[in-house]
Short mmCIF file of C-alpha atoms in Angstrom, two decimals:
data_model
loop_
_atom_site.label_atom_id
_atom_site.label_comp_id
_atom_site.label_asym_id
_atom_site.label_seq_id
_atom_site.Cartn_x
_atom_site.Cartn_y
_atom_site.Cartn_z
CA UNK E 1 102.43 92.36 88.95
CA UNK E 2 100.28 92.06 92.04
CA UNK E 3 97.02 90.43 91.03
CA UNK E 4 93.88 88.87 92.47
CA UNK E 5 91.58 86.85 90.23
CA UNK E 6 88.18 85.71 91.47
CA UNK E 7 86.23 82.79 90.02
CA UNK E 8 83.32 80.52 90.80
CA UNK E 9 80.42 82.90 90.31
CA UNK E 10 77.39 82.17 88.18
CA UNK E 11 73.63 81.66 88.18
CA UNK E 12 72.46 79.65 91.16
CA UNK E 13 69.05 78.69 92.46
CA UNK E 14 67.91 79.91 95.89
CA UNK E 15 68.82 77.51 98.66
CA UNK E 16 71.84 76.07 96.88
CA UNK E 17 75.49 76.47 97.87
CA UNK E 18 78.43 78.00 96.05
CA UNK E 19 82.16 78.34 96.67
CA UNK E 20 84.04 81.33 95.31
CA UNK E 21 87.80 81.25 94.77
CA UNK E 22 90.46 83.92 94.54
CA UNK E 23 93.91 83.27 93.14
CA UNK E 24 96.71 85.57 94.21
CA UNK E 25 100.00 86.33 92.47
CA UNK E 26 102.79 88.88 92.57
CA UNK E 27 103.12 89.04 96.36
CA UNK E 28 103.84 86.73 99.28
CA UNK E 29 100.30 85.51 99.92
CA UNK E 30 100.88 84.08 103.37
CA UNK E 31 102.23 87.39 104.68
CA UNK E 32 98.84 89.09 104.51
CA UNK E 33 95.29 88.91 105.73
CA UNK E 34 92.61 88.74 103.04
CA UNK E 35 88.97 89.78 102.71
CA UNK E 36 85.78 89.30 100.72
CA UNK E 37 83.66 92.33 99.85
CA UNK E 38 80.47 92.34 97.80
CA UNK E 39 78.47 94.89 95.85
CA UNK E 40 74.84 94.33 94.91
CA UNK E 41 73.72 95.80 91.58
CA UNK E 42 73.59 99.59 91.88
CA UNK E 43 74.46 99.48 95.58
CA UNK E 44 77.47 100.18 97.78
CA UNK E 45 80.32 98.07 99.06
CA UNK E 46 79.66 95.57 101.85
CA UNK E 47 82.42 93.84 103.80
CA UNK E 48 81.65 90.16 104.24
CA UNK E 49 84.60 88.54 105.97
CA UNK E 50 88.33 88.63 106.63
CA UNK E 51 90.95 86.02 107.50
CA UNK E 52 94.42 86.41 108.97
CA UNK E 53 97.56 85.11 107.32
CA UNK E 54 97.47 81.77 109.14
CA UNK E 55 93.65 81.46 109.43
CA UNK E 56 94.03 81.99 113.16
CA UNK E 57 91.73 84.98 113.27
CA UNK E 58 88.54 85.31 111.24
CA UNK E 59 85.87 87.98 111.23
CA UNK E 60 82.40 88.08 109.69
CA UNK E 61 79.89 90.85 109.12
CA UNK E 62 76.77 90.70 111.25
CA UNK E 63 74.53 89.79 108.31
CA UNK E 64 76.46 86.58 107.59
CA UNK E 65 74.69 84.64 110.35
CA UNK E 66 76.58 81.41 109.74
CA UNK E 67 75.82 81.07 106.03
CA UNK E 68 79.28 82.17 104.80
CA UNK E 69 82.62 80.51 105.50
CA UNK E 70 85.96 82.05 104.59
CA UNK E 71 89.10 79.95 104.23
CA UNK E 72 92.50 80.04 102.60
CA UNK E 73 95.13 77.65 101.30
CA UNK E 74 98.54 79.32 101.49
CA UNK E 75 100.20 76.47 99.58
CA UNK E 76 97.91 77.29 96.64
CA UNK E 77 97.94 81.09 97.10
CA UNK E 78 94.17 80.93 97.22
CA UNK E 79 91.29 82.40 99.19
CA UNK E 80 87.80 80.92 99.31
CA UNK E 81 84.27 81.88 100.30
CA UNK E 82 81.61 79.25 100.74
CA UNK E 83 78.04 80.53 100.71
CA UNK E 84 75.26 78.23 101.87
CA UNK E 85 71.50 78.53 101.54
CA UNK E 86 71.82 81.22 98.89
CA UNK E 87 69.17 83.94 98.83
CA UNK E 88 68.07 86.30 96.09
CA UNK E 89 69.58 89.15 98.11
CA UNK E 90 73.03 87.52 97.83
CA UNK E 91 73.05 88.54 94.16
CA UNK E 92 76.15 90.71 93.84
CA UNK E 93 79.64 91.18 92.47
CA UNK E 94 82.03 89.53 94.94
CA UNK E 95 85.50 91.04 95.32
CA UNK E 96 88.59 89.49 96.87
CA UNK E 97 90.89 92.04 98.53
CA UNK E 98 94.34 92.02 100.11
CA UNK E 99 94.94 93.58 103.52
CA UNK E 100 98.18 95.46 104.10
CA UNK E 101 98.74 93.66 107.40
CA UNK E 102 99.06 90.06 108.46
CA UNK E 103 96.18 89.70 110.91
CA UNK E 104 92.86 91.16 111.95
CA UNK E 105 93.89 93.46 114.75
CA UNK E 106 93.87 97.21 114.98
CA UNK E 107 96.98 98.48 113.28
CA UNK E 108 97.73 101.70 111.39
CA UNK E 109 98.83 99.71 108.33
CA UNK E 110 95.36 98.22 107.85
CA UNK E 111 93.82 98.86 104.43
CA UNK E 112 92.58 96.93 101.42
CA UNK E 113 95.31 97.89 99.00
CA UNK E 114 94.71 95.36 96.22
CA UNK E 115 91.35 94.37 94.69
CA UNK E 116 90.37 91.79 92.15
CA UNK E 117 87.89 92.52 89.37
CA UNK E 118 85.20 90.44 91.05
CA UNK E 119 83.04 87.47 90.21
CA UNK E 120 79.29 87.81 89.74
CA UNK E 121 76.83 85.70 91.69
CA UNK E 122 73.21 85.72 90.54
CA UNK E 123 70.67 83.95 92.70
CA UNK E 124 67.45 83.29 90.88
CA UNK E 125 65.01 80.49 90.23
CA UNK A 1 73.99 96.98 113.95
CA UNK A 2 76.69 99.52 113.24
CA UNK A 3 75.94 102.01 110.47
CA UNK A 4 78.50 104.23 108.75
CA UNK A 5 76.98 107.27 107.08
CA UNK A 6 78.25 109.36 104.18
CA UNK A 7 76.66 112.13 102.14
CA UNK A 8 74.73 110.42 99.32
CA UNK A 9 75.87 112.94 96.73
CA UNK A 10 77.96 116.08 96.32
CA UNK A 11 78.67 118.36 93.41
CA UNK A 12 81.83 120.39 92.88
CA UNK A 13 83.15 122.61 90.11
CA UNK A 14 86.40 121.78 88.36
CA UNK A 15 89.29 123.31 90.29
CA UNK A 16 87.21 123.60 93.42
CA UNK A 17 87.52 121.97 96.81
CA UNK A 18 85.11 119.51 98.38
CA UNK A 19 85.05 117.57 101.65
CA UNK A 20 83.33 114.22 102.06
CA UNK A 21 82.60 112.95 105.56
CA UNK A 22 82.11 109.61 107.27
CA UNK A 23 80.19 109.19 110.52
CA UNK A 24 79.69 106.20 112.81
CA UNK A 25 76.45 105.30 114.58
CA UNK A 26 78.57 104.33 117.61
CA UNK A 27 79.78 107.88 118.19
CA UNK A 28 82.69 110.07 117.21
CA UNK A 29 85.13 108.65 114.68
CA UNK A 30 88.68 108.77 116.01
CA UNK A 31 92.01 107.57 114.66
CA UNK A 32 91.36 104.30 116.50
CA UNK A 33 88.87 103.43 113.76
CA UNK A 34 91.73 103.67 111.20
CA UNK A 35 89.46 105.30 108.57
CA UNK A 36 90.16 104.47 104.97
CA UNK A 37 88.84 105.91 101.71
CA UNK A 38 88.23 104.24 98.36
CA UNK A 39 87.36 105.54 94.91
CA UNK A 40 85.23 103.56 92.49
CA UNK A 41 84.47 104.51 88.92
CA UNK A 42 81.70 102.83 86.90
CA UNK A 43 82.59 99.32 85.81
CA UNK A 44 85.80 99.27 87.82
CA UNK A 45 86.94 97.73 91.06
CA UNK A 46 87.43 100.14 93.97
CA UNK A 47 90.85 101.68 94.46
CA UNK A 48 92.31 102.56 97.85
CA UNK A 49 93.15 106.24 98.34
CA UNK A 50 93.72 106.86 102.05
CA UNK A 51 94.38 104.59 105.02
CA UNK A 52 94.66 105.11 108.75
CA UNK A 53 93.01 108.54 108.61
CA UNK A 54 95.67 110.49 106.72
CA UNK A 55 98.07 108.14 104.95
CA UNK A 56 98.24 108.10 101.17
CA UNK A 57 99.18 105.19 98.95
CA UNK A 58 101.97 105.66 96.45
CA UNK A 59 99.39 106.06 93.69
CA UNK A 60 97.15 108.56 95.49
CA UNK A 61 97.17 112.00 93.82
CA UNK A 62 98.42 114.81 96.04
CA UNK A 63 95.09 116.64 95.80
CA UNK A 64 93.45 113.97 98.00
CA UNK A 65 93.87 114.26 101.77
CA UNK A 66 92.32 112.60 104.80
CA UNK A 67 91.58 113.99 108.24
CA UNK A 68 89.23 113.96 111.22
CA UNK A 69 86.65 116.73 111.27
CA UNK A 70 84.03 117.33 113.92
CA UNK A 71 83.85 113.71 115.09
CA UNK A 72 83.88 112.31 111.56
CA UNK A 73 86.49 111.04 109.14
CA UNK A 74 86.91 113.35 106.17
CA UNK A 75 88.28 113.17 102.65
CA UNK A 76 89.15 116.49 101.03
CA UNK A 77 89.79 116.97 97.33
CA UNK A 78 91.57 120.22 96.49
CA UNK A 79 91.76 121.37 92.88
CA UNK A 80 89.20 118.84 91.69
CA UNK A 81 89.75 117.34 88.25
CA UNK A 82 87.05 115.99 85.91
CA UNK A 83 88.49 112.50 86.38
CA UNK A 84 87.67 112.69 90.10
CA UNK A 85 84.01 112.14 89.32
CA UNK A 86 83.32 108.82 91.00
CA UNK A 87 81.76 107.08 93.99
CA UNK A 88 83.76 107.37 97.21
CA UNK A 89 83.51 104.94 100.12
CA UNK A 90 84.88 105.18 103.61
CA UNK A 91 85.80 102.14 105.68
CA UNK A 92 85.97 101.95 109.48
CA UNK A 93 87.55 99.26 111.63
CA UNK A 94 85.73 98.18 114.77
CA UNK A 95 88.21 96.19 116.85
CA UNK A 96 90.21 94.82 113.94
CA UNK A 97 87.97 91.94 112.88
CA UNK A 98 84.84 93.94 112.16
CA UNK A 99 84.88 96.28 109.21
CA UNK A 100 82.06 98.47 107.94
CA UNK A 101 81.86 100.47 104.74
CA UNK A 102 79.91 103.68 104.46
CA UNK A 103 77.05 103.89 101.99
CA UNK A 104 79.14 105.87 99.53
CA UNK A 105 79.15 109.43 98.17
CA UNK A 106 78.55 110.05 94.50
CA UNK A 107 80.78 112.98 93.54
CA UNK A 108 79.78 114.92 90.47
CA UNK A 109 82.23 117.36 88.87
CA UNK A 110 80.20 119.97 87.06
#
């Protein structure tokens, strides 16, 4: 069964840092690009970042402004998102998603075809 | 900053047909934006329905179809079922490494 399981969320004070993890199983992890998407309470989906199969190409949403860092460890079938200088507005459910292509280029196969259940980050003092 | 706009809400009767649209602040949406559509029900993770404008996943019901309509991406549901009540999001690709979701359309089946 293809599966993504996020972890690492929790209650964090503003200004602190946090690293989210996503464990993948059921598919060849290093064949595909991966993404992080978040959803604030009662709000819509927001793409945060994507990373190609070999970490050679990375993209970030405009709002990231250097506070987020995406990475992956193919030997561990794992994806990560480090968030620095956390803000109250970073409070959200963070999803890990699988791309249907290997890298971040325009390609008709591109989609997010597998989603985890998410991990909740709450930023509050 | 690029903004992708969807109808905030739509209502459709069971068995009816409804079209949701997705517009880009940069101009007309074409197939080069590889539009995708996702369905999200309360308390669940989103599920992919359509990719690259018109392509369905193996799990996508036949009543869902994607297209381009008047400079926008479109998702049409024909023969709407009660279980189609959900939030629907479009996704556009800007050059491969920049992705933007629309604000979502809340579809009510009434």
